[in-house]
Amino acid sequence: MAERLYRYSELLSAGLSREQVRRIVGLSQLHRLSRSIYAPSADRSGHLPAIFRRLPDTAVVGYHTGAQLHGFGDLRSPDVHVIVPAGERVPHIRGVVAHESVLPVGDPVLLDGVPCAPAARCAVDLARSVRRMDAMPLLDLCLRVGACQPDELLVEVARHERLRGICQARELVSRADARAECRQESQLRLVLIDGGLPPPEPQLWVSDNNGIPLYRLDLGYRLHRVGIEYDGLSHLNRARLQSDRSRLNWLAANGWQMRYFTDLDLYRRPTHIIRTLSPLLHP
């Protein structure tokens, strides 16, 4: 059950003086969650409801904060992001970003005690407004955690027609894939596509001669027997290194050409990735 929140004016109307309110807060018997909003405990779960006590009734959580509440908050923000109708007057609240929107939010859902835009709306709003390399992992994660389904994203992106950033959102939504298992895999897949290579298959299983799945690759091209892996910190321990070497030997013996890339390649020299893979796919 949500904790009871009190406006400062309600405390005064109940007979408390300003000095008594300060004293109760000083004794930690009451906690200031936001300007003029108080609660019996300092539990941060009450922070959003406290903020919404100061916002217009038309406000809903969206963008980064909405994605986080829906479970795909890959792109963090220190601010609380809300959506309000265009022209709505919103009080200035430190740490709150109000996005005015001409597109109504359909059927908000109640999450953590506050109204929130549906997952597909949060995902598409972000896909329109953030960098491609940030948007792709977020869309993949949205599908991976089951916050919404691919057809819901397609329906939502169609509603945003003519809005800023819609071309990027439409393209990335069509490429979103729930199989991607981490941010870097999603970004690496996007680098390959943007570099003019065919879309690779995420989490590609390689089977033995009996058809039994044996090894799973981050990305790959089954027809060309080309495998692609992102090397993160997990590959640096000795046990993982030994396992990787055994797998690499088996794949090489069975006609697979493996290529490994790091954060240096992904973020500083993406053209190196394309130059490395292109000859393998276009001999």
mmCIF file of C-alpha atoms in Angstrom:
data_model
loop_
_atom_site.group_PDB
_atom_site.id
_atom_site.type_symbol
_atom_site.label_atom_id
_atom_site.label_comp_id
_atom_site.label_asym_id
_atom_site.label_seq_id
_atom_site.Cartn_x
_atom_site.Cartn_y
_atom_site.Cartn_z
ATOM 1 C CA MET A 1 0.000 0.000 0.000
ATOM 2 C CA ALA A 2 1.326 3.450 -0.919
ATOM 3 C CA GLU A 3 2.508 5.529 2.006
ATOM 4 C CA ARG A 4 0.422 8.560 3.017
ATOM 5 C CA LEU A 5 1.869 11.802 1.677
ATOM 6 C CA TYR A 6 1.205 15.197 3.210
ATOM 7 C CA ARG A 7 1.333 18.637 1.690
ATOM 8 C CA TYR A 8 2.930 21.325 3.807
ATOM 9 C CA SER A 9 -0.375 23.206 3.740
ATOM 10 C CA GLU A 10 -2.174 20.110 5.079
ATOM 11 C CA LEU A 11 0.230 19.889 8.026
ATOM 12 C CA LEU A 12 -0.419 23.527 8.879
ATOM 13 C CA SER A 13 -4.189 23.046 8.507
ATOM 14 C CA ALA A 14 -3.967 20.098 10.927
ATOM 15 C CA GLY A 15 -2.756 22.512 13.621
ATOM 16 C CA LEU A 16 1.027 22.216 13.361
ATOM 17 C CA SER A 17 3.080 25.385 13.368
ATOM 18 C CA ARG A 18 5.966 25.963 10.986
ATOM 19 C CA GLU A 19 8.377 25.467 13.886
ATOM 20 C CA GLN A 20 6.710 22.182 14.866
ATOM 21 C CA VAL A 21 7.027 20.897 11.310
ATOM 22 C CA ARG A 22 10.748 21.776 11.306
ATOM 23 C CA ARG A 23 11.200 20.037 14.667
ATOM 24 C CA ILE A 24 9.409 16.849 13.551
ATOM 25 C CA VAL A 25 11.522 16.741 10.413
ATOM 26 C CA GLY A 26 14.655 17.308 12.515
ATOM 27 C CA LEU A 27 13.700 14.282 14.654
ATOM 28 C CA SER A 28 13.228 12.185 11.475
ATOM 29 C CA GLN A 29 9.602 11.558 12.378
ATOM 30 C CA LEU A 30 8.654 13.183 9.097
ATOM 31 C CA HIS A 31 10.672 13.403 5.887
ATOM 32 C CA ARG A 32 10.654 15.973 3.091
ATOM 33 C CA LEU A 33 10.427 14.052 -0.182
ATOM 34 C CA SER A 34 9.977 17.045 -2.444
ATOM 35 C CA ARG A 35 9.165 20.710 -2.109
ATOM 36 C CA SER A 36 6.111 21.011 0.177
ATOM 37 C CA ILE A 37 5.585 17.219 0.205
ATOM 38 C CA TYR A 38 6.278 15.140 3.338
ATOM 39 C CA ALA A 39 5.970 11.479 4.384
ATOM 40 C CA PRO A 40 6.515 9.430 7.597
ATOM 41 C CA SER A 41 9.526 7.626 6.080
ATOM 42 C CA ALA A 42 12.386 8.534 3.745
ATOM 43 C CA ASP A 43 11.737 5.552 1.464
ATOM 44 C CA ARG A 44 12.715 6.721 -2.022
ATOM 45 C CA SER A 45 9.850 4.702 -3.502
ATOM 46 C CA GLY A 46 7.682 7.588 -2.343
ATOM 47 C CA HIS A 47 9.673 10.115 -4.355
ATOM 48 C CA LEU A 48 7.707 9.812 -7.605
ATOM 49 C CA PRO A 49 4.260 10.029 -5.955
ATOM 50 C CA ALA A 50 5.541 13.048 -4.044
ATOM 51 C CA ILE A 51 6.563 14.770 -7.254
ATOM 52 C CA PHE A 52 3.220 13.971 -8.853
ATOM 53 C CA ARG A 53 1.428 15.766 -6.062
ATOM 54 C CA ARG A 54 2.914 18.934 -7.564
ATOM 55 C CA LEU A 55 2.277 18.143 -11.227
ATOM 56 C CA PRO A 56 -0.912 18.684 -13.252
ATOM 57 C CA ASP A 57 -3.342 15.773 -13.458
ATOM 58 C CA THR A 58 -2.481 15.338 -17.140
ATOM 59 C CA ALA A 59 1.177 14.420 -16.425
ATOM 60 C CA VAL A 60 2.434 10.855 -16.894
ATOM 61 C CA VAL A 61 5.894 9.319 -16.491
ATOM 62 C CA GLY A 62 7.674 8.724 -19.794
ATOM 63 C CA TYR A 63 10.979 8.629 -21.687
ATOM 64 C CA HIS A 64 13.973 7.458 -19.547
ATOM 65 C CA THR A 65 11.990 7.194 -16.308
ATOM 66 C CA GLY A 66 9.144 5.327 -17.964
ATOM 67 C CA ALA A 67 11.554 2.869 -19.581
ATOM 68 C CA GLN A 68 13.135 2.243 -16.187
ATOM 69 C CA LEU A 69 9.758 1.551 -14.556
ATOM 70 C CA HIS A 70 8.888 -0.869 -17.375
ATOM 71 C CA GLY A 71 12.164 -2.761 -16.864
ATOM 72 C CA PHE A 72 14.240 -1.670 -19.866
ATOM 73 C CA GLY A 73 16.029 1.337 -18.401
ATOM 74 C CA ASP A 74 19.256 0.734 -20.324
ATOM 75 C CA LEU A 75 19.617 4.499 -20.820
ATOM 76 C CA ARG A 76 19.748 6.109 -17.384
ATOM 77 C CA SER A 77 19.015 9.731 -16.540
ATOM 78 C CA PRO A 78 19.404 11.499 -13.181
ATOM 79 C CA ASP A 79 16.178 13.414 -13.884
ATOM 80 C CA VAL A 80 12.556 12.346 -13.664
ATOM 81 C CA HIS A 81 10.990 12.568 -17.124
ATOM 82 C CA VAL A 82 7.270 13.233 -17.526
ATOM 83 C CA ILE A 83 4.998 13.855 -20.518
ATOM 84 C CA VAL A 84 2.369 16.606 -20.506
ATOM 85 C CA PRO A 85 0.038 17.866 -23.248
ATOM 86 C CA ALA A 86 1.436 20.701 -25.361
ATOM 87 C CA GLY A 87 0.763 24.052 -23.710
ATOM 88 C CA GLU A 88 0.233 22.581 -20.223
ATOM 89 C CA ARG A 89 1.674 24.736 -17.449
ATOM 90 C CA VAL A 90 4.111 22.774 -15.297
ATOM 91 C CA PRO A 91 5.711 24.150 -12.117
ATOM 92 C CA HIS A 92 9.491 24.250 -12.109
ATOM 93 C CA ILE A 93 10.692 21.290 -10.033
ATOM 94 C CA ARG A 94 14.387 20.614 -9.697
ATOM 95 C CA GLY A 95 15.317 17.292 -11.311
ATOM 96 C CA VAL A 96 12.083 17.016 -13.316
ATOM 97 C CA VAL A 97 12.066 17.294 -17.127
ATOM 98 C CA ALA A 98 8.634 17.893 -18.651
ATOM 99 C CA HIS A 99 8.229 16.880 -22.322
ATOM 100 C CA GLU A 100 5.339 18.682 -23.998
ATOM 101 C CA SER A 101 3.656 16.442 -26.548
ATOM 102 C CA VAL A 102 0.995 17.005 -29.198
ATOM 103 C CA LEU A 103 0.507 13.228 -29.334
ATOM 104 C CA PRO A 104 -1.823 11.998 -26.577
ATOM 105 C CA VAL A 105 -0.630 9.175 -24.336
ATOM 106 C CA GLY A 106 -3.069 6.336 -24.713
ATOM 107 C CA ASP A 107 -4.091 4.288 -21.675
ATOM 108 C CA PRO A 108 -1.410 5.104 -19.055
ATOM 109 C CA VAL A 109 -0.555 2.273 -16.656
ATOM 110 C CA LEU A 110 -0.052 2.594 -12.911
ATOM 111 C CA LEU A 111 3.533 1.747 -11.914
ATOM 112 C CA ASP A 112 5.089 2.489 -8.506
ATOM 113 C CA GLY A 113 2.043 4.513 -7.616
ATOM 114 C CA VAL A 114 2.184 6.924 -10.575
ATOM 115 C CA PRO A 115 0.635 6.976 -14.079
ATOM 116 C CA CYS A 116 3.135 5.888 -16.711
ATOM 117 C CA ALA A 117 3.047 5.900 -20.505
ATOM 118 C CA PRO A 118 2.833 2.394 -22.025
ATOM 119 C CA ALA A 119 6.162 0.673 -22.700
ATOM 120 C CA ALA A 120 5.878 1.053 -26.482
ATOM 121 C CA ARG A 121 5.330 4.814 -26.125
ATOM 122 C CA CYS A 122 8.388 5.197 -23.865
ATOM 123 C CA ALA A 123 10.505 3.142 -26.273
ATOM 124 C CA VAL A 124 9.478 5.050 -29.401
ATOM 125 C CA ASP A 125 9.824 8.464 -27.736
ATOM 126 C CA LEU A 126 13.400 7.551 -26.808
ATOM 127 C CA ALA A 127 14.127 6.025 -30.218
ATOM 128 C CA ARG A 128 13.145 9.361 -31.761
ATOM 129 C CA SER A 129 15.217 11.498 -29.460
ATOM 130 C CA VAL A 130 18.493 9.775 -28.497
ATOM 131 C CA ARG A 131 21.558 8.691 -30.494
ATOM 132 C CA ARG A 132 21.223 5.622 -32.722
ATOM 133 C CA MET A 133 23.865 3.788 -30.687
ATOM 134 C CA ASP A 134 21.783 4.347 -27.558
ATOM 135 C CA ALA A 135 18.391 3.695 -29.147
ATOM 136 C CA MET A 136 19.161 0.271 -30.630
ATOM 137 C CA PRO A 137 20.131 -1.411 -27.309
ATOM 138 C CA LEU A 138 17.106 0.120 -25.618
ATOM 139 C CA LEU A 139 14.667 -1.225 -28.219
ATOM 140 C CA ASP A 140 16.288 -4.671 -28.120
ATOM 141 C CA LEU A 141 16.050 -4.731 -24.322
ATOM 142 C CA CYS A 142 12.427 -3.593 -24.405
ATOM 143 C CA LEU A 143 11.575 -6.695 -26.429
ATOM 144 C CA ARG A 144 13.907 -8.976 -24.482
ATOM 145 C CA VAL A 145 12.295 -8.260 -21.097
ATOM 146 C CA GLY A 146 8.822 -8.549 -22.614
ATOM 147 C CA ALA A 147 7.818 -4.963 -21.847
ATOM 148 C CA CYS A 148 6.003 -4.999 -25.183
ATOM 149 C CA GLN A 149 5.790 -6.990 -28.404
ATOM 150 C CA PRO A 150 7.236 -6.099 -31.842
ATOM 151 C CA ASP A 151 3.778 -5.365 -33.283
ATOM 152 C CA GLU A 152 3.108 -2.919 -30.445
ATOM 153 C CA LEU A 153 6.265 -1.007 -31.350
ATOM 154 C CA LEU A 154 5.202 -0.923 -35.012
ATOM 155 C CA VAL A 155 1.744 0.388 -34.126
ATOM 156 C CA GLU A 156 3.210 3.014 -31.815
ATOM 157 C CA VAL A 157 5.846 4.227 -34.268
ATOM 158 C CA ALA A 158 3.099 4.688 -36.875
ATOM 159 C CA ARG A 159 1.317 7.058 -34.459
ATOM 160 C CA HIS A 160 4.415 9.283 -34.353
ATOM 161 C CA GLU A 161 4.341 10.027 -38.097
ATOM 162 C CA ARG A 162 5.726 13.507 -38.948
ATOM 163 C CA LEU A 163 7.209 13.997 -35.472
ATOM 164 C CA ARG A 164 10.894 14.829 -35.076
ATOM 165 C CA GLY A 165 13.175 11.801 -35.236
ATOM 166 C CA ILE A 166 10.512 9.499 -36.690
ATOM 167 C CA CYS A 167 12.732 8.280 -39.555
ATOM 168 C CA GLN A 168 15.361 6.995 -37.130
ATOM 169 C CA ALA A 169 12.737 5.462 -34.845
ATOM 170 C CA ARG A 170 10.926 3.730 -37.708
ATOM 171 C CA GLU A 171 14.132 2.183 -39.045
ATOM 172 C CA LEU A 172 15.420 1.013 -35.657
ATOM 173 C CA VAL A 173 12.060 -0.384 -34.560
ATOM 174 C CA SER A 174 12.036 -2.546 -37.688
ATOM 175 C CA ARG A 175 15.484 -3.895 -36.715
ATOM 176 C CA ALA A 176 14.833 -4.435 -32.982
ATOM 177 C CA ASP A 177 15.622 -7.989 -31.886
ATOM 178 C CA ALA A 178 14.880 -9.609 -28.534
ATOM 179 C CA ARG A 179 17.767 -12.074 -28.954
ATOM 180 C CA ALA A 180 20.483 -9.487 -28.229
ATOM 181 C CA GLU A 181 21.877 -10.206 -24.761
ATOM 182 C CA CYS A 182 23.790 -7.009 -23.965
ATOM 183 C CA ARG A 183 24.155 -3.396 -24.962
ATOM 184 C CA GLN A 184 27.406 -3.945 -26.878
ATOM 185 C CA GLU A 185 25.950 -6.784 -28.959
ATOM 186 C CA SER A 186 23.120 -4.501 -30.053
ATOM 187 C CA GLN A 187 25.544 -1.720 -30.895
ATOM 188 C CA LEU A 188 27.881 -4.047 -32.784
ATOM 189 C CA ARG A 189 24.952 -5.311 -34.858
ATOM 190 C CA LEU A 190 24.035 -1.716 -35.700
ATOM 191 C CA VAL A 191 27.625 -0.883 -36.699
ATOM 192 C CA LEU A 192 27.571 -3.780 -39.178
ATOM 193 C CA ILE A 193 24.249 -2.678 -40.659
ATOM 194 C CA ASP A 194 25.296 0.969 -40.882
ATOM 195 C CA GLY A 195 28.538 -0.161 -42.516
ATOM 196 C CA GLY A 196 26.600 -1.720 -45.381
ATOM 197 C CA LEU A 197 26.889 -5.366 -44.301
ATOM 198 C CA PRO A 198 23.854 -7.680 -44.138
ATOM 199 C CA PRO A 199 22.109 -7.863 -40.749
ATOM 200 C CA PRO A 200 23.844 -10.608 -38.739
ATOM 201 C CA GLU A 201 21.979 -13.269 -36.803
ATOM 202 C CA PRO A 202 22.081 -12.633 -33.029
ATOM 203 C CA GLN A 203 22.897 -15.519 -30.661
ATOM 204 C CA LEU A 204 23.623 -17.906 -33.518
ATOM 205 C CA TRP A 205 23.818 -21.582 -32.491
ATOM 206 C CA VAL A 206 26.399 -23.784 -34.225
ATOM 207 C CA SER A 207 25.541 -27.487 -34.234
ATOM 208 C CA ASP A 208 27.770 -30.554 -34.505
ATOM 209 C CA ASN A 209 27.495 -33.178 -37.230
ATOM 210 C CA ASN A 210 24.537 -34.755 -35.429
ATOM 211 C CA GLY A 211 22.577 -31.519 -35.400
ATOM 212 C CA ILE A 212 23.069 -30.958 -31.668
ATOM 213 C CA PRO A 213 23.593 -27.264 -30.771
ATOM 214 C CA LEU A 214 27.135 -26.986 -29.463
ATOM 215 C CA TYR A 215 28.316 -23.366 -29.405
ATOM 216 C CA ARG A 216 26.462 -20.077 -29.385
ATOM 217 C CA LEU A 217 27.979 -16.995 -31.046
ATOM 218 C CA ASP A 218 27.147 -13.373 -30.231
ATOM 219 C CA LEU A 219 26.513 -12.621 -33.899
ATOM 220 C CA GLY A 220 27.117 -14.476 -37.126
ATOM 221 C CA TYR A 221 26.468 -15.189 -40.778
ATOM 222 C CA ARG A 222 25.481 -18.842 -41.024
ATOM 223 C CA LEU A 223 25.699 -19.050 -44.821
ATOM 224 C CA HIS A 224 29.268 -17.702 -44.865
ATOM 225 C CA ARG A 225 30.272 -19.491 -41.632
ATOM 226 C CA VAL A 226 31.487 -16.221 -40.145
ATOM 227 C CA GLY A 227 31.164 -15.702 -36.390
ATOM 228 C CA ILE A 228 31.482 -12.401 -34.525
ATOM 229 C CA GLU A 229 32.078 -11.948 -30.812
ATOM 230 C CA TYR A 230 32.298 -8.930 -28.524
ATOM 231 C CA ASP A 231 35.127 -9.372 -26.029
ATOM 232 C CA GLY A 232 34.254 -7.800 -22.709
ATOM 233 C CA LEU A 233 35.810 -8.170 -19.264
ATOM 234 C CA SER A 234 34.281 -11.645 -18.818
ATOM 235 C CA HIS A 235 36.766 -13.008 -21.348
ATOM 236 C CA LEU A 236 39.806 -12.037 -19.271
ATOM 237 C CA ASN A 237 39.769 -14.737 -16.591
ATOM 238 C CA ARG A 238 41.830 -17.904 -17.125
ATOM 239 C CA ALA A 239 38.948 -20.399 -17.040
ATOM 240 C CA ARG A 240 37.008 -18.423 -19.642
ATOM 241 C CA LEU A 241 40.137 -18.072 -21.779
ATOM 242 C CA GLN A 242 40.672 -21.852 -21.795
ATOM 243 C CA SER A 243 37.043 -22.469 -22.741
ATOM 244 C CA ASP A 244 37.229 -19.870 -25.496
ATOM 245 C CA ARG A 245 40.363 -21.428 -26.957
ATOM 246 C CA SER A 246 38.769 -24.884 -27.051
ATOM 247 C CA ARG A 247 35.680 -23.470 -28.738
ATOM 248 C CA LEU A 248 37.761 -21.448 -31.228
ATOM 249 C CA ASN A 249 39.746 -24.539 -32.225
ATOM 250 C CA TRP A 250 36.563 -26.559 -32.826
ATOM 251 C CA LEU A 251 34.948 -23.778 -34.871
ATOM 252 C CA ALA A 252 38.076 -23.308 -36.992
ATOM 253 C CA ALA A 253 38.301 -27.051 -37.623
ATOM 254 C CA ASN A 254 34.690 -27.011 -38.799
ATOM 255 C CA GLY A 255 35.066 -24.172 -41.285
ATOM 256 C CA TRP A 256 34.043 -21.201 -39.171
ATOM 257 C CA GLN A 257 35.996 -17.953 -39.395
ATOM 258 C CA MET A 258 35.777 -16.114 -36.071
ATOM 259 C CA ARG A 259 36.457 -12.413 -35.557
ATOM 260 C CA TYR A 260 36.628 -10.741 -32.134
ATOM 261 C CA PHE A 261 36.125 -7.061 -31.347
ATOM 262 C CA THR A 262 36.524 -4.946 -28.204
ATOM 263 C CA ASP A 263 35.206 -1.641 -26.903
ATOM 264 C CA LEU A 264 38.112 0.079 -28.676
ATOM 265 C CA ASP A 265 36.864 -1.228 -32.021
ATOM 266 C CA LEU A 266 33.212 -0.576 -31.271
ATOM 267 C CA TYR A 267 33.500 2.995 -30.013
ATOM 268 C CA ARG A 268 36.678 4.355 -31.612
ATOM 269 C CA ARG A 269 37.250 2.562 -34.903
ATOM 270 C CA PRO A 270 34.029 1.046 -36.259
ATOM 271 C CA THR A 271 35.391 1.242 -39.820
ATOM 272 C CA HIS A 272 38.021 -1.324 -38.764
ATOM 273 C CA ILE A 273 35.198 -3.743 -38.002
ATOM 274 C CA ILE A 274 33.689 -3.287 -41.448
ATOM 275 C CA ARG A 275 37.052 -3.614 -43.205
ATOM 276 C CA THR A 276 37.761 -6.813 -41.262
ATOM 277 C CA LEU A 277 34.444 -8.527 -42.035
ATOM 278 C CA SER A 278 33.684 -7.314 -45.535
ATOM 279 C CA PRO A 279 36.244 -9.569 -47.318
ATOM 280 C CA LEU A 280 34.807 -12.607 -45.500
ATOM 281 C CA LEU A 281 31.305 -11.883 -46.763
ATOM 282 C CA HIS A 282 32.289 -10.633 -50.235
ATOM 283 C CA PRO A 283 35.310 -12.710 -51.268
#
